[in-house]
Amino acid sequence: RGRGGPPRRGQRLAQDAPPPRPLYVNNINSQRLHCCYRTLYGKDEVDIEHKDIMPDERCSVSLPSEVDISQVFSVASSVDLQHLELGSLHLAKLGQVKEMPVLTHVNLNHNHLGDVGVEFLFKALVDASASVVHVAVAENNIGDEGATTIAVSLGSLPRLTSLELCDNFIQERGSIAIAEAIGGLAMSPEEAEGEEPAPMVPLPVLSVDLKGNRSRELGARRWAEVICNHPDLKFLCLAQNELGMLTKENFLDLVCAAVASAALSVLDLQDNFPLAEAGKVGKSMGPPPKEVIEELLADLPAGEFDPAEVRRAVFIRRHRGGGGGGAEKKGRQPQQGQQQAGGSSRHPGGTGGGTGGGPPVPPSPAASLAPSSVGP
């Protein structure tokens, strides 16, 4: 596997050099143990990319569309069917499966389910009252319609506590729908078409991975509200979501909310700011600009986050400062300078979920989230 391009002149590339380790390992719900490719590699702390599984576009395995995989869900505790070019037709009969008594993990990453296939999947899980705890449908051509289907289904799947939705086509509307469902946030009167919104409570979700979608500024604003108040959410990844395309404000709101959160251990916001690269057409994304980094380092509570990780826009809480100082030390509050007249004010220090209101969060909860420095 080639990593980072060819070596420069005068450098030698060690043939047996170990792959770089990620900054953290998200193993909430033992999700990595239910990925056959990670099991085959035998190392939990290695980043596995699509090209490691399918190094050549001509090397692919696909199931004919007439193959029915629905009965697997009725007998298996873990369904792991990745890189098989599965489409919605493969799940068309899944609704006929009335019971999924032992199913806990579903991993259908790197297929072609689309919005229709996701609807088949989640409707069947809900109708069967499945006790699934983890669902992974990364890189499946899922858009806002599929994301909305997932959001509507979450309340009927009470044990589902981790979602992997990386590298799809989920934009603001879909990301906001998932955020509102998980956070128990009522819709605005305009969204509810004038009806009184029904009371909602946060869902017991622990982990959400939306890397490689397009939540953008509106999605970032809604997720900031969620993590500021959510009592359970430990991991949120919004890397490569174009959060800083127009302004830094909502990006900073997310960081502020993470500081105030009583539960969040890892917030990954890598590669959300446009890079001005000479000679290149289009906008590539990278870390926050220098001035944003300086503002973050000046405002973040001392000692709680690693400055090297902050420069990459990864916020891993190493320990929590005592005396409720987290929210007070930050001079910034969510939506500072952006609130409109009559709009709601969101202050993380007053939510009851600040650093002084909840129990201390360890830097790497056992069998859940582990920074790479301490291993999986």
CSV table of C-alpha atoms in Angstrom, one decimal, residues 47-368:
chain,number,residue,atom,x,y,z
A,47,ASP,CA,-6.7,3.0,9.3
A,48,ILE,CA,-8.1,0.8,6.5
A,49,GLU,CA,-9.0,2.5,3.3
A,50,HIS,CA,-11.2,1.4,0.4
A,51,LYS,CA,-8.2,0.9,-1.8
A,52,ASP,CA,-6.8,-1.6,0.7
A,53,ILE,CA,-9.8,-3.8,0.1
A,54,MET,CA,-10.3,-3.2,-3.6
A,55,PRO,CA,-6.9,-2.0,-4.9
A,56,ASP,CA,-8.0,-2.1,-8.5
A,57,GLU,CA,-11.4,-0.9,-9.9
A,58,ARG,CA,-11.4,-4.1,-12.0
A,59,CYS,CA,-11.1,-6.2,-8.9
A,60,SER,CA,-14.7,-6.3,-7.6
A,61,VAL,CA,-17.1,-8.8,-6.2
A,62,SER,CA,-20.8,-8.3,-6.9
A,63,LEU,CA,-23.9,-10.3,-6.2
A,64,PRO,CA,-26.5,-10.6,-8.9
A,65,SER,CA,-29.6,-8.5,-8.2
A,66,GLU,CA,-31.8,-11.6,-8.0
A,67,VAL,CA,-29.9,-12.9,-4.9
A,68,ASP,CA,-32.0,-12.5,-1.8
A,69,ILE,CA,-30.0,-11.8,1.3
A,70,SER,CA,-33.0,-11.0,3.6
A,71,GLN,CA,-33.0,-14.3,5.4
A,72,VAL,CA,-29.5,-13.7,6.8
A,73,PHE,CA,-31.0,-11.0,9.0
A,74,SER,CA,-33.4,-13.5,10.7
A,75,VAL,CA,-30.6,-15.9,11.9
A,76,ALA,CA,-27.4,-13.9,12.2
A,77,SER,CA,-26.3,-11.7,15.1
A,78,SER,CA,-23.9,-9.7,12.9
A,79,VAL,CA,-24.5,-9.1,9.2
A,80,ASP,CA,-21.3,-7.9,7.5
A,81,LEU,CA,-21.7,-7.6,3.8
A,82,GLN,CA,-19.3,-5.0,2.5
A,83,HIS,CA,-17.9,-4.2,-1.0
A,84,LEU,CA,-20.5,-6.5,-2.7
A,85,GLU,CA,-22.2,-3.8,-4.8
A,86,LEU,CA,-25.5,-4.5,-3.0
A,87,GLY,CA,-28.4,-2.4,-4.2
A,88,SER,CA,-32.0,-1.9,-3.1
A,89,LEU,CA,-33.2,-5.0,-5.0
A,90,HIS,CA,-31.1,-7.2,-2.7
A,91,LEU,CA,-33.1,-5.9,0.3
A,92,ALA,CA,-36.5,-5.8,-1.5
A,93,LYS,CA,-37.8,-8.8,0.5
A,94,LEU,CA,-36.4,-7.8,3.8
A,95,GLY,CA,-39.8,-6.6,4.9
A,96,GLN,CA,-41.0,-10.2,4.9
A,97,VAL,CA,-38.6,-11.1,7.7
A,98,LYS,CA,-40.8,-10.6,10.8
A,99,GLU,CA,-38.3,-11.5,13.5
A,100,MET,CA,-34.6,-10.7,13.9
A,101,PRO,CA,-34.1,-12.1,17.4
A,102,VAL,CA,-30.3,-12.0,17.7
A,103,LEU,CA,-29.3,-9.3,15.3
A,104,THR,CA,-27.1,-6.6,17.0
A,105,HIS,CA,-24.7,-5.3,14.2
A,106,VAL,CA,-25.3,-4.4,10.6
A,107,ASN,CA,-22.4,-3.5,8.4
A,108,LEU,CA,-23.3,-2.8,4.8
A,109,ASN,CA,-20.5,-0.3,4.0
A,110,HIS,CA,-19.3,0.4,0.4
A,111,ASN,CA,-22.4,-0.8,-1.5
A,112,HIS,CA,-25.1,1.0,-3.6
A,113,LEU,CA,-28.2,0.9,-1.4
A,114,GLY,CA,-29.3,4.5,-2.1
A,115,ASP,CA,-32.2,6.1,-0.4
A,116,VAL,CA,-34.6,3.2,-1.4
A,117,GLY,CA,-32.3,0.5,0.0
A,118,VAL,CA,-31.9,2.4,3.3
A,119,GLU,CA,-35.7,2.7,3.5
A,120,PHE,CA,-36.0,-1.1,3.0
A,121,LEU,CA,-33.4,-1.7,5.7
A,122,PHE,CA,-34.7,0.6,8.4
A,123,LYS,CA,-38.4,-0.1,7.9
A,124,ALA,CA,-37.6,-3.8,8.2
A,125,LEU,CA,-35.6,-3.3,11.4
A,126,VAL,CA,-38.4,-1.2,13.0
A,127,ASP,CA,-41.1,-3.7,11.9
A,128,ALA,CA,-39.2,-6.6,13.3
A,129,SER,CA,-38.5,-4.7,16.6
A,130,ALA,CA,-34.8,-5.5,16.1
A,131,SER,CA,-32.4,-5.1,19.0
A,132,VAL,CA,-29.7,-3.8,16.7
A,133,VAL,CA,-27.1,-1.6,18.4
A,134,HIS,CA,-24.9,-0.6,15.5
A,135,VAL,CA,-25.7,0.2,11.8
A,136,ALA,CA,-23.0,1.1,9.3
A,137,VAL,CA,-24.0,2.2,5.8
A,138,ALA,CA,-21.0,4.3,4.7
A,139,GLU,CA,-20.5,5.0,1.0
A,140,ASN,CA,-23.9,3.9,-0.1
A,141,ASN,CA,-25.1,6.9,-2.2
A,142,ILE,CA,-27.5,8.0,0.6
A,143,GLY,CA,-29.0,11.5,0.3
A,144,ASP,CA,-31.3,13.6,2.4
A,145,GLU,CA,-34.3,11.4,1.8
A,146,GLY,CA,-32.4,8.4,3.2
A,147,ALA,CA,-31.1,10.4,6.1
A,148,THR,CA,-34.6,11.5,6.9
A,149,THR,CA,-35.8,7.9,6.8
A,150,ILE,CA,-33.0,7.0,9.3
A,151,ALA,CA,-33.9,10.0,11.5
A,152,VAL,CA,-37.6,9.0,11.7
A,153,SER,CA,-36.7,5.4,12.5
A,154,LEU,CA,-34.3,6.0,15.3
A,155,GLY,CA,-37.1,6.5,17.9
A,156,SER,CA,-38.4,3.0,17.2
A,157,LEU,CA,-35.0,1.4,17.6
A,158,PRO,CA,-34.2,2.1,21.3
A,159,ARG,CA,-31.0,0.0,21.4
A,160,LEU,CA,-29.4,1.6,18.3
A,161,THR,CA,-26.7,3.7,19.8
A,162,SER,CA,-24.0,4.0,17.0
A,163,LEU,CA,-24.4,5.1,13.4
A,164,GLU,CA,-21.8,5.2,10.7
A,165,LEU,CA,-22.9,7.3,7.7
A,166,CYS,CA,-19.6,8.3,6.2
A,167,ASP,CA,-19.0,9.4,2.5
A,168,ASN,CA,-22.6,9.7,1.4
A,169,PHE,CA,-24.5,12.7,-0.1
A,170,ILE,CA,-26.2,13.9,3.0
A,171,GLN,CA,-26.6,17.6,3.0
A,172,GLU,CA,-28.0,20.2,5.4
A,173,ARG,CA,-31.6,18.9,5.5
A,174,GLY,CA,-30.6,15.3,6.1
A,175,SER,CA,-28.0,16.1,8.7
A,176,ILE,CA,-30.3,18.4,10.6
A,177,ALA,CA,-33.0,15.7,10.6
A,178,ILE,CA,-30.7,13.2,12.2
A,179,ALA,CA,-29.4,15.8,14.7
A,180,GLU,CA,-33.0,16.8,15.7
A,181,ALA,CA,-34.0,13.1,16.2
A,182,ILE,CA,-31.0,12.3,18.3
A,183,GLY,CA,-31.1,15.5,20.3
A,184,GLY,CA,-34.8,15.4,20.9
A,185,LEU,CA,-35.1,18.9,19.4
A,186,ALA,CA,-38.6,20.0,18.4
A,187,MET,CA,-39.2,21.4,15.0
A,188,SER,CA,-39.9,25.1,14.5
A,189,PRO,CA,-43.5,26.1,14.0
A,190,GLU,CA,-42.7,26.7,10.3
A,191,GLU,CA,-41.3,23.2,9.9
A,192,ALA,CA,-44.2,21.7,11.9
A,193,GLU,CA,-46.6,23.6,9.5
A,194,GLY,CA,-48.2,25.5,12.3
A,195,GLU,CA,-49.0,22.5,14.5
A,196,GLU,CA,-47.8,22.3,18.1
A,197,PRO,CA,-44.6,20.3,18.0
A,198,ALA,CA,-44.7,17.1,20.0
A,199,PRO,CA,-42.5,16.9,23.1
A,200,MET,CA,-39.3,15.0,22.5
A,201,VAL,CA,-36.4,13.7,24.6
A,202,PRO,CA,-32.8,12.9,23.5
A,203,LEU,CA,-32.2,9.4,22.2
A,204,PRO,CA,-29.5,7.3,24.0
A,205,VAL,CA,-27.2,7.5,21.0
A,206,LEU,CA,-23.5,7.3,21.8
A,207,SER,CA,-21.7,7.7,18.4
A,208,VAL,CA,-22.5,9.4,15.1
A,209,ASP,CA,-20.0,9.4,12.2
A,210,LEU,CA,-21.0,11.7,9.3
A,211,LYS,CA,-17.5,12.2,7.8
A,212,GLY,CA,-17.5,13.1,4.1
A,213,ASN,CA,-21.0,14.5,3.8
A,214,ARG,CA,-22.2,18.2,3.5
A,215,SER,CA,-23.7,19.3,6.8
A,216,ARG,CA,-22.3,22.8,6.1
A,217,GLU,CA,-23.1,25.8,8.4
A,218,LEU,CA,-26.8,25.0,9.1
A,219,GLY,CA,-26.0,21.5,10.0
A,220,ALA,CA,-23.2,22.6,12.3
A,221,ARG,CA,-25.4,25.0,14.1
A,222,ARG,CA,-28.0,22.2,14.8
A,223,TRP,CA,-25.3,19.7,15.9
A,224,ALA,CA,-23.9,22.4,18.3
A,225,GLU,CA,-27.3,22.5,20.0
A,226,VAL,CA,-27.4,18.8,20.3
A,227,ILE,CA,-24.0,18.1,21.8
A,228,CYS,CA,-24.4,21.1,24.2
A,229,ASN,CA,-27.3,19.4,25.9
A,230,HIS,CA,-27.1,15.6,25.0
A,231,PRO,CA,-26.5,13.5,28.1
A,232,ASP,CA,-25.0,10.5,26.4
A,233,LEU,CA,-23.3,11.4,23.0
A,234,LYS,CA,-19.6,10.5,23.3
A,235,PHE,CA,-18.4,10.7,19.7
A,236,LEU,CA,-19.3,12.9,16.8
A,237,CYS,CA,-17.4,13.1,13.5
A,238,LEU,CA,-18.3,16.0,11.1
A,239,ALA,CA,-15.0,15.9,9.3
A,240,GLN,CA,-15.0,16.9,5.6
A,241,ASN,CA,-18.5,18.5,5.9
A,242,GLU,CA,-17.8,22.0,4.5
A,243,LEU,CA,-18.6,23.5,7.9
A,244,GLY,CA,-16.3,26.5,7.3
A,245,MET,CA,-17.0,27.3,3.6
A,246,LEU,CA,-18.6,30.7,4.4
A,247,THR,CA,-17.8,31.5,8.0
A,248,LYS,CA,-15.9,30.3,11.0
A,249,GLU,CA,-18.8,31.0,13.4
A,250,ASN,CA,-20.7,27.7,13.4
A,251,PHE,CA,-17.4,25.7,13.5
A,252,LEU,CA,-16.5,27.6,16.6
A,253,ASP,CA,-19.9,27.1,18.1
A,254,LEU,CA,-19.4,23.3,17.8
A,255,VAL,CA,-16.1,23.5,19.7
A,256,CYS,CA,-17.7,25.7,22.3
A,257,ALA,CA,-20.6,23.2,22.7
A,258,ALA,CA,-18.1,20.3,23.0
A,259,VAL,CA,-16.3,22.1,25.8
A,260,ALA,CA,-19.6,22.6,27.7
A,261,SER,CA,-20.8,19.0,27.0
A,262,ALA,CA,-21.0,16.7,30.0
A,263,ALA,CA,-20.6,13.6,27.8
A,264,LEU,CA,-18.7,14.2,24.6
A,265,SER,CA,-15.2,12.7,24.5
A,266,VAL,CA,-14.2,13.2,20.8
A,267,LEU,CA,-15.3,15.8,18.3
A,268,ASP,CA,-13.7,15.4,14.9
A,269,LEU,CA,-13.9,18.4,12.6
A,270,GLN,CA,-11.0,17.8,10.3
A,271,ASP,CA,-10.8,19.3,6.7
A,272,ASN,CA,-13.7,21.8,6.9
A,273,PHE,CA,-12.1,25.0,5.6
A,274,PRO,CA,-11.3,25.8,2.0
A,275,LEU,CA,-7.7,26.0,1.0
A,276,ALA,CA,-6.5,28.5,-1.6
A,277,GLU,CA,-4.0,26.5,-3.6
A,278,ALA,CA,-2.3,28.2,-6.5
A,279,GLY,CA,-2.9,26.5,-9.9
A,280,LYS,CA,-5.8,24.3,-8.7
A,281,VAL,CA,-9.3,24.6,-10.0
A,282,GLY,CA,-12.0,24.1,-7.4
A,283,LYS,CA,-11.8,24.2,-3.6
A,284,SER,CA,-10.0,21.6,-1.6
A,285,MET,CA,-10.6,21.4,2.1
A,286,GLY,CA,-8.1,21.5,5.0
A,287,PRO,CA,-7.6,22.5,8.6
A,288,PRO,CA,-8.7,25.8,10.1
A,289,PRO,CA,-6.8,28.9,9.1
A,290,LYS,CA,-4.0,30.1,11.5
A,291,GLU,CA,-6.1,32.9,13.0
A,292,VAL,CA,-8.9,30.4,13.9
A,293,ILE,CA,-6.4,28.1,15.5
A,294,GLU,CA,-5.0,30.9,17.5
A,295,GLU,CA,-8.5,31.9,18.7
A,296,LEU,CA,-9.2,28.3,19.7
A,297,LEU,CA,-6.0,27.8,21.6
A,298,ALA,CA,-6.6,31.1,23.5
A,299,ASP,CA,-10.1,30.2,24.4
A,300,LEU,CA,-10.0,26.5,25.2
A,301,PRO,CA,-9.6,25.4,28.8
A,302,ALA,CA,-5.9,24.9,29.6
A,303,GLY,CA,-4.8,21.3,29.6
A,304,GLU,CA,-8.0,19.7,28.5
A,305,PHE,CA,-7.1,19.3,24.8
A,306,ASP,CA,-3.9,18.6,23.0
A,307,PRO,CA,-2.8,21.7,21.0
A,308,ALA,CA,-1.4,19.4,18.2
A,309,GLU,CA,-4.8,17.8,17.8
A,310,VAL,CA,-6.6,21.1,18.0
A,311,ARG,CA,-4.5,22.4,15.0
A,312,ARG,CA,-5.9,19.4,13.0
A,313,ALA,CA,-9.5,20.3,14.3
A,314,VAL,CA,-9.7,17.1,16.4
A,315,PHE,CA,-10.9,17.7,20.0
A,316,ILE,CA,-10.2,14.7,22.3
A,317,ARG,CA,-10.9,15.5,25.9
A,318,ARG,CA,-8.0,14.3,28.0
A,319,HIS,CA,-9.5,15.4,31.3
A,320,ARG,CA,-12.1,17.7,32.5
A,321,GLY,CA,-11.2,20.8,34.5
A,322,GLY,CA,-12.8,21.1,37.9
A,323,GLY,CA,-15.2,23.7,39.3
A,324,GLY,CA,-17.2,24.1,36.1
A,325,GLY,CA,-14.5,26.2,34.5
A,326,GLY,CA,-14.8,24.8,31.0
A,327,ALA,CA,-17.7,26.9,29.9
A,328,GLU,CA,-16.6,29.9,31.9
A,329,LYS,CA,-13.0,29.9,30.5
A,330,LYS,CA,-14.3,30.2,27.0
A,331,GLY,CA,-15.1,33.8,26.2
A,332,ARG,CA,-17.2,32.7,23.3
A,333,GLN,CA,-20.8,31.4,23.4
A,334,PRO,CA,-22.7,29.6,20.6
A,335,GLN,CA,-24.0,32.0,17.9
A,336,GLN,CA,-22.3,34.9,19.5
A,337,GLY,CA,-22.9,38.0,17.3
A,338,GLN,CA,-25.3,36.0,15.1
A,339,GLN,CA,-28.5,35.9,17.1
A,340,GLN,CA,-31.4,37.6,15.6
A,341,ALA,CA,-34.0,39.6,17.5
A,342,GLY,CA,-36.4,37.2,19.2
A,343,GLY,CA,-34.2,34.3,18.5
A,344,SER,CA,-33.3,31.7,21.2
A,345,SER,CA,-30.0,32.2,23.0
A,346,ARG,CA,-27.8,29.1,23.4
A,347,HIS,CA,-25.3,29.3,26.3
A,348,PRO,CA,-23.6,26.0,27.1
A,349,GLY,CA,-22.8,27.1,30.6
A,350,GLY,CA,-26.5,27.2,31.5
A,351,THR,CA,-27.7,23.9,30.1
A,352,GLY,CA,-27.0,21.8,33.1
A,353,GLY,CA,-24.5,19.9,31.0
A,354,GLY,CA,-21.4,21.9,31.6
A,355,THR,CA,-18.2,20.8,33.2
A,356,GLY,CA,-19.5,21.3,36.7
A,357,GLY,CA,-22.8,19.6,36.3
A,358,GLY,CA,-21.9,16.0,35.3
A,359,PRO,CA,-19.4,13.3,36.3
A,360,PRO,CA,-15.9,13.5,35.0
A,361,VAL,CA,-15.4,11.9,31.6
A,362,PRO,CA,-12.3,9.7,31.4
A,363,PRO,CA,-10.0,10.3,28.4
A,364,SER,CA,-10.7,6.8,26.9
A,365,PRO,CA,-13.8,5.0,28.3
A,366,ALA,CA,-13.2,1.3,28.3
A,367,ALA,CA,-14.3,-0.6,25.1
A,368,SER,CA,-15.6,2.7,23.6
